[in-house]
Amino acid sequence: VMAPGGDAGGAPAAAPGPGDRARLFSILSSPWVAQSCYALAKFGIPDLLADGPREVADLASASGTDRRALHRMLRALTSAGLVRQTAPGTFELTPVAQPLRSGVARSSRDAAIMFGEEVFRSLADITYTLRTGRPAFDKVYGQPFYEYLADNPDAAQTFSTAMGAAPVPPALAACDLTGVRTVVDVGGGNGGLLSWVLRAQPQARGVLFDLPPAVLQARSRLAGTDAADRVEFVEGSFFDAMPAGADLYVLSRVLHNWPDDEAATVLRRIRDAIAGDGRLIVLEELIESGGPAAGADGSGQPRPARSAGGSVMDLLILVMLAGCDRSEAEYRELLGRAGFAVTAVRQAPLRARQAESAIEATPG
């Protein structure tokens, strides 16, 4: 029997206190702040504040915004710790908002714009996803996400730049890449991961394989770097044939975007292309509800169990794409379907919990 206000057979749930209500209101109002960050990024306000405080009238004139509206927004955002008022009508960025500038290391400007446009509109229709199980994005925009990007070059550029600003998954450092000859970064984006591998392995050559907008960004990013003369850029879709014969293929944050059948197709294309002595590394966040998996990191020692909870980013995938985060067991099954055998599952050094783990597999 369900106890009133509680779990079956358990004590009644505690009544919410003032702190609980305040936290809930903070969550409910967080989209207001997020959309304000989007507006600031869209109008280039953080870039206008790059050199220090400026008066609102000056900012409004330079950005093409209404002075009173901008003043009210900036004044409100002081409470969120994003800007500071240094004098009446004069504002500066706090360190929290500095990543909203363009051209800075790990800039979040393009992510703020993507989150404020396509992601926000899709989340506004999340009830459609809950009713149907299908991405709200498809309903809102009339086509799947990647078809939309193909038809909207500006959105594709924003998406590619936003994804390229993400750091290389730390779990990759737990993989022994000694002696790698050729690495193919499948869906390699702007080349950040491939550049990291080539710096660590000066004997290796790299192939960046992705759609044309991403390859264009990668060429620009890697031009003039020490690794530039060791990289081949190949345009194409990972659902079709891909560069063959390499001894290392890397899939970073790719498979979670696709449902099982499409994810298995990508893996089969790699299986067709990989050298007989080759290795595949899949970098993904794992959702796991079981206990410790003994020896799964190749060491023979148990590794910590992962949380049974999910990532908030899985909400983005839920409304935007047909993919999902998966458990280790689900990735093992997908890899097996494609002809791979998992040899190790590694987490980042020094920390038991990281967003991504590295799944290593070889042709089975």
Coordinates of C-alpha atoms in Angstrom, one line a residue:
V1 CA 0.0 0.0 0.0
M2 CA 1.3 3.4 -0.9
A3 CA 1.7 5.6 2.2
P4 CA 0.1 9.1 1.6
G5 CA 2.8 11.4 0.4
G6 CA 5.5 8.8 0.5
D7 CA 6.9 5.6 -1.0
A8 CA 5.2 2.2 -0.6
G9 CA 5.8 1.0 2.9
G10 CA 8.0 3.9 3.7
A11 CA 7.8 7.1 5.7
P12 CA 5.9 10.1 4.4
A13 CA 7.9 12.4 2.2
A14 CA 9.3 15.4 4.1
A15 CA 7.5 18.7 3.5
P16 CA 9.5 21.1 1.3
G17 CA 11.2 23.8 3.2
P18 CA 12.0 27.4 2.1
G19 CA 15.4 26.2 0.8
D20 CA 13.7 23.6 -1.4
R21 CA 11.3 26.1 -2.8
A22 CA 14.0 28.6 -3.5
R23 CA 16.1 25.9 -5.3
L24 CA 13.0 24.9 -7.4
F25 CA 12.4 28.6 -8.4
S26 CA 16.0 28.9 -9.3
I27 CA 15.6 25.9 -11.7
L28 CA 12.3 27.2 -13.1
S29 CA 13.8 30.6 -13.8
S30 CA 17.1 29.4 -15.2
P31 CA 15.8 29.6 -18.8
W32 CA 15.4 33.3 -18.4
V33 CA 19.1 33.7 -17.6
A34 CA 20.1 31.3 -20.2
Q35 CA 18.2 33.1 -22.9
S36 CA 19.6 36.4 -21.7
C37 CA 23.1 34.9 -22.2
Y38 CA 22.0 33.9 -25.7
A39 CA 20.8 37.4 -26.5
L40 CA 24.1 38.9 -25.2
A41 CA 26.1 36.5 -27.3
K42 CA 23.9 37.1 -30.4
F43 CA 24.4 40.8 -30.2
G44 CA 28.1 40.6 -29.4
I45 CA 27.8 42.4 -26.1
P46 CA 30.5 40.2 -24.4
D47 CA 33.0 41.1 -27.2
L48 CA 32.2 44.8 -26.8
L49 CA 33.1 44.4 -23.1
A50 CA 36.3 42.6 -23.8
D51 CA 38.5 45.6 -22.8
G52 CA 36.6 46.5 -19.7
P53 CA 33.6 48.4 -18.5
R54 CA 31.4 50.5 -20.9
E55 CA 28.3 52.6 -20.5
V56 CA 25.0 51.2 -21.6
A57 CA 24.4 53.9 -24.1
D58 CA 27.7 53.1 -25.8
L59 CA 27.0 49.4 -25.8
A60 CA 23.5 49.9 -27.2
S61 CA 24.8 52.1 -30.0
A62 CA 27.5 49.6 -30.9
S63 CA 25.3 46.6 -30.8
G64 CA 22.1 48.0 -32.4
T65 CA 20.0 47.3 -29.3
D66 CA 17.5 49.4 -27.3
R67 CA 19.3 51.3 -24.5
R68 CA 16.6 50.9 -21.9
A69 CA 16.1 47.2 -22.6
L70 CA 19.8 46.5 -22.6
H71 CA 20.2 48.4 -19.3
R72 CA 17.4 46.4 -17.7
M73 CA 18.8 43.1 -18.9
L74 CA 22.4 43.9 -17.7
R75 CA 21.0 45.1 -14.4
A76 CA 19.1 41.8 -13.9
L77 CA 22.1 39.7 -14.9
T78 CA 24.2 41.3 -12.1
S79 CA 22.2 39.1 -9.7
A80 CA 23.2 36.0 -11.7
G81 CA 26.9 37.0 -11.3
L82 CA 27.4 37.4 -15.1
V83 CA 28.1 41.2 -15.1
R84 CA 29.0 43.8 -12.5
Q85 CA 27.8 47.4 -12.4
T86 CA 31.0 49.5 -11.9
A87 CA 29.2 52.8 -11.9
P88 CA 25.6 53.9 -12.6
G89 CA 24.8 52.7 -16.1
T90 CA 28.2 51.1 -16.6
F91 CA 28.9 47.4 -16.7
E92 CA 31.7 44.9 -17.1
L93 CA 31.9 41.1 -17.5
T94 CA 32.6 38.8 -14.6
P95 CA 34.9 35.8 -15.2
V96 CA 31.8 33.6 -15.4
A97 CA 30.7 35.4 -18.6
Q98 CA 34.1 35.8 -20.2
P99 CA 33.6 32.5 -22.3
L100 CA 30.7 34.2 -24.0
R101 CA 33.2 36.2 -26.0
S102 CA 34.3 35.0 -29.4
G103 CA 37.9 34.1 -30.1
V104 CA 38.8 33.2 -26.5
A105 CA 40.1 29.7 -25.5
R106 CA 37.1 27.3 -25.0
S107 CA 34.6 30.0 -26.1
S108 CA 31.0 29.2 -25.3
R109 CA 29.6 31.9 -27.6
D110 CA 28.4 29.5 -30.3
A111 CA 27.1 27.0 -27.8
A112 CA 25.0 29.8 -26.2
I113 CA 23.6 30.7 -29.6
M114 CA 22.8 27.1 -30.5
F115 CA 21.2 26.5 -27.1
G116 CA 19.2 29.7 -27.4
E117 CA 17.9 29.0 -30.9
E118 CA 17.4 25.3 -32.0
V119 CA 17.8 23.7 -28.6
F120 CA 15.5 26.2 -26.8
R121 CA 12.8 25.9 -29.5
S122 CA 12.9 22.1 -29.3
L123 CA 12.8 22.1 -25.5
A124 CA 9.7 24.4 -25.7
D125 CA 7.9 21.4 -27.3
I126 CA 9.3 18.7 -25.1
T127 CA 5.7 17.6 -24.4
Y128 CA 5.6 16.3 -28.0
T129 CA 8.7 14.2 -27.3
L130 CA 7.1 12.8 -24.1
R131 CA 3.9 11.9 -25.9
T132 CA 5.5 10.3 -29.0
G133 CA 9.1 9.4 -28.1
R134 CA 10.3 11.3 -31.2
P135 CA 12.6 14.4 -31.2
A136 CA 10.7 17.7 -30.9
F137 CA 13.2 19.2 -33.2
D138 CA 11.8 17.3 -36.2
K139 CA 8.3 18.7 -35.4
V140 CA 9.5 22.3 -34.8
Y141 CA 11.8 22.5 -37.9
G142 CA 10.1 20.0 -40.2
Q143 CA 13.1 17.8 -40.7
P144 CA 15.7 15.9 -38.7
F145 CA 18.6 17.8 -37.2
Y146 CA 21.4 16.8 -39.5
E147 CA 19.2 17.4 -42.6
Y148 CA 18.5 20.9 -41.2
L149 CA 22.2 21.5 -40.8
A150 CA 22.8 20.5 -44.4
D151 CA 20.2 23.0 -45.5
N152 CA 21.4 25.8 -43.2
P153 CA 25.1 26.6 -43.5
D154 CA 25.1 29.2 -40.8
A155 CA 23.6 26.8 -38.2
A156 CA 26.0 24.1 -39.3
Q157 CA 28.9 26.5 -38.7
T158 CA 27.6 27.4 -35.3
F159 CA 27.1 23.7 -34.4
S160 CA 30.6 22.7 -35.6
T161 CA 32.2 25.6 -33.7
A162 CA 30.3 24.9 -30.5
M163 CA 31.2 21.2 -30.6
G164 CA 34.8 21.9 -31.4
A165 CA 35.2 24.0 -28.3
A166 CA 34.6 21.0 -26.1
P167 CA 37.8 19.6 -24.5
V168 CA 39.4 16.3 -25.6
P169 CA 37.8 13.6 -23.3
P170 CA 40.4 13.0 -20.5
A171 CA 39.8 9.3 -20.8
L172 CA 41.7 9.2 -24.0
A173 CA 44.9 9.8 -22.0
A174 CA 44.3 6.4 -20.3
C175 CA 44.7 4.6 -23.6
D176 CA 48.2 3.5 -24.7
L177 CA 48.7 5.0 -28.1
T178 CA 52.4 4.1 -28.3
G179 CA 53.5 3.2 -31.8
V180 CA 50.3 4.2 -33.6
R181 CA 50.9 4.6 -37.3
T182 CA 47.8 6.2 -38.7
V183 CA 44.8 7.5 -36.7
V184 CA 41.4 8.3 -38.3
D185 CA 39.2 10.7 -36.3
V186 CA 35.8 9.8 -37.5
G187 CA 33.5 12.8 -37.3
G188 CA 36.6 14.7 -36.1
G189 CA 35.0 18.2 -36.1
N190 CA 37.6 21.0 -36.0
G191 CA 40.5 18.7 -35.3
G192 CA 41.1 19.3 -31.6
L193 CA 41.3 15.6 -30.7
L194 CA 43.4 14.6 -33.7
S195 CA 45.8 17.4 -33.0
W196 CA 46.2 16.2 -29.4
V197 CA 46.9 12.6 -30.6
L198 CA 49.5 13.8 -33.1
R199 CA 51.3 16.0 -30.5
A200 CA 51.5 13.0 -28.2
Q201 CA 52.6 10.6 -31.0
P202 CA 55.0 12.4 -33.3
Q203 CA 55.5 9.3 -35.4
A204 CA 51.8 9.1 -36.3
R205 CA 49.9 10.5 -39.3
G206 CA 46.3 11.5 -39.0
V207 CA 43.2 11.6 -41.1
L208 CA 40.3 13.9 -40.2
F209 CA 37.1 12.5 -41.7
D210 CA 33.9 14.6 -41.5
L211 CA 31.3 16.6 -43.4
P212 CA 32.6 19.6 -45.5
P213 CA 31.7 22.4 -42.9
A214 CA 33.7 20.6 -40.2
V215 CA 36.6 19.9 -42.5
L216 CA 36.8 23.5 -43.4
Q217 CA 37.1 24.5 -39.8
A218 CA 39.7 21.8 -39.1
R219 CA 41.8 23.0 -42.0
S220 CA 41.8 26.5 -40.6
R221 CA 42.4 25.4 -37.0
L222 CA 45.4 23.1 -37.9
A223 CA 47.0 25.4 -40.5
G224 CA 50.4 26.4 -39.3
T225 CA 50.6 23.9 -36.4
D226 CA 53.3 21.3 -36.0
A227 CA 50.8 18.6 -36.9
A228 CA 49.6 20.3 -40.1
D229 CA 51.9 18.4 -42.5
R230 CA 50.8 15.1 -41.0
V231 CA 47.1 15.4 -41.5
E232 CA 45.0 14.4 -44.4
F233 CA 41.5 16.0 -44.6
V234 CA 38.8 13.8 -46.1
E235 CA 35.2 14.9 -46.6
G236 CA 32.4 12.4 -46.4
S237 CA 29.7 10.7 -44.3
F238 CA 30.5 8.0 -41.8
F239 CA 27.4 6.1 -43.1
D240 CA 29.4 5.5 -46.3
A241 CA 32.8 4.1 -47.0
M242 CA 35.6 5.8 -45.0
P243 CA 39.4 6.0 -45.2
A244 CA 40.7 2.5 -45.0
G245 CA 43.8 0.7 -43.6
A246 CA 44.5 2.7 -40.5
D247 CA 45.6 1.0 -37.2
L248 CA 43.6 3.4 -35.0
Y249 CA 40.0 4.8 -35.5
V250 CA 38.5 7.1 -32.9
L251 CA 34.8 8.0 -32.4
S252 CA 34.4 10.8 -29.9
R253 CA 30.9 11.8 -28.8
V254 CA 29.4 10.5 -32.0
L255 CA 27.4 7.3 -31.4
H256 CA 25.1 8.8 -28.7
N257 CA 23.6 11.0 -31.4
W258 CA 22.2 8.1 -33.3
P259 CA 19.7 5.3 -32.7
D260 CA 21.0 1.7 -32.5
D261 CA 20.7 0.8 -36.2
E262 CA 22.5 3.9 -37.4
A263 CA 25.1 3.6 -34.7
A264 CA 25.7 0.0 -35.7
T265 CA 26.1 1.1 -39.4
V266 CA 28.8 3.6 -38.5
L267 CA 30.6 0.8 -36.6
R268 CA 30.3 -1.6 -39.5
R269 CA 31.8 1.0 -41.8
I270 CA 34.8 1.2 -39.5
R271 CA 35.0 -2.6 -39.3
D272 CA 35.1 -2.7 -43.1
A273 CA 37.9 -0.1 -43.2
I274 CA 40.1 -1.0 -40.2
A275 CA 43.5 -2.8 -40.5
G276 CA 43.6 -6.4 -39.3
D277 CA 45.7 -5.4 -36.3
G278 CA 43.8 -2.1 -35.8
R279 CA 42.0 -0.7 -32.8
L280 CA 38.9 1.3 -32.3
I281 CA 38.4 3.8 -29.4
V282 CA 34.9 4.9 -28.6
L283 CA 34.6 7.9 -26.3
E284 CA 31.2 8.3 -24.7
E285 CA 29.5 8.9 -21.4
L286 CA 28.2 5.6 -20.0
I287 CA 25.0 5.1 -18.1
E288 CA 25.4 2.1 -15.8
S289 CA 23.2 0.8 -13.0
G290 CA 25.2 -2.3 -12.1
G291 CA 28.0 -2.8 -9.7
P292 CA 31.7 -2.7 -10.3
A293 CA 32.9 -4.4 -13.4
A294 CA 36.0 -6.4 -12.5
G295 CA 39.0 -6.1 -14.9
A296 CA 37.0 -4.0 -17.4
D297 CA 39.9 -1.5 -17.6
G298 CA 42.3 -4.3 -18.6
S299 CA 44.1 -4.2 -15.3
G300 CA 42.4 -7.1 -13.6
Q301 CA 41.3 -4.8 -10.8
P302 CA 37.7 -3.7 -10.2
R303 CA 36.8 -0.2 -11.3
P304 CA 34.2 2.1 -9.6
A305 CA 30.6 1.6 -10.5
R306 CA 29.1 4.4 -12.6
S307 CA 26.0 6.3 -11.5
A308 CA 22.6 5.0 -12.5
G309 CA 21.6 8.6 -13.2
G310 CA 21.8 10.3 -16.5
S311 CA 23.4 13.4 -17.9
V312 CA 21.4 16.6 -18.3
M313 CA 22.9 16.6 -21.8
D314 CA 20.8 13.6 -22.5
L315 CA 17.8 15.9 -22.4
L316 CA 19.3 17.8 -25.3
I317 CA 19.7 14.6 -27.3
L318 CA 16.2 13.5 -26.3
V319 CA 14.5 16.5 -28.0
M320 CA 17.1 17.1 -30.8
L321 CA 18.1 13.7 -32.0
A322 CA 17.0 10.1 -32.1
G323 CA 20.0 8.8 -30.2
C324 CA 20.6 8.4 -26.5
D325 CA 23.3 7.8 -23.8
R326 CA 23.9 4.1 -23.3
S327 CA 25.3 1.7 -20.8
E328 CA 28.6 -0.2 -21.2
A329 CA 26.6 -3.3 -21.8
E330 CA 24.6 -1.6 -24.6
Y331 CA 27.8 -0.4 -26.3
R332 CA 29.3 -3.8 -26.0
E333 CA 26.3 -5.2 -27.8
L334 CA 26.5 -2.6 -30.5
L335 CA 30.2 -3.3 -31.1
G336 CA 29.6 -7.0 -31.2
R337 CA 26.9 -6.6 -33.8
A338 CA 29.4 -4.7 -36.0
G339 CA 32.2 -7.3 -35.6
F340 CA 34.2 -5.8 -32.8
A341 CA 35.3 -7.4 -29.5
V342 CA 35.7 -5.0 -26.5
T343 CA 39.2 -5.3 -24.9
A344 CA 39.1 -2.6 -22.3
V345 CA 36.9 0.2 -20.8
R346 CA 39.0 3.0 -19.4
Q347 CA 38.3 6.1 -17.3
A348 CA 40.4 9.2 -17.1
P349 CA 43.5 9.0 -14.9
L350 CA 43.4 10.3 -11.3
R351 CA 39.6 10.6 -11.2
A352 CA 37.1 7.9 -10.8
R353 CA 34.3 9.7 -12.5
Q354 CA 34.6 11.6 -15.8
A355 CA 31.9 12.5 -18.3
E356 CA 33.3 10.1 -20.9
S357 CA 34.9 6.7 -20.8
A358 CA 37.1 5.1 -23.5
I359 CA 35.9 1.8 -24.9
E360 CA 38.7 0.0 -26.7
A361 CA 37.8 -2.7 -29.3
T362 CA 39.5 -4.7 -31.9
P363 CA 38.2 -6.6 -35.0
G364 CA 36.5 -9.8 -33.6

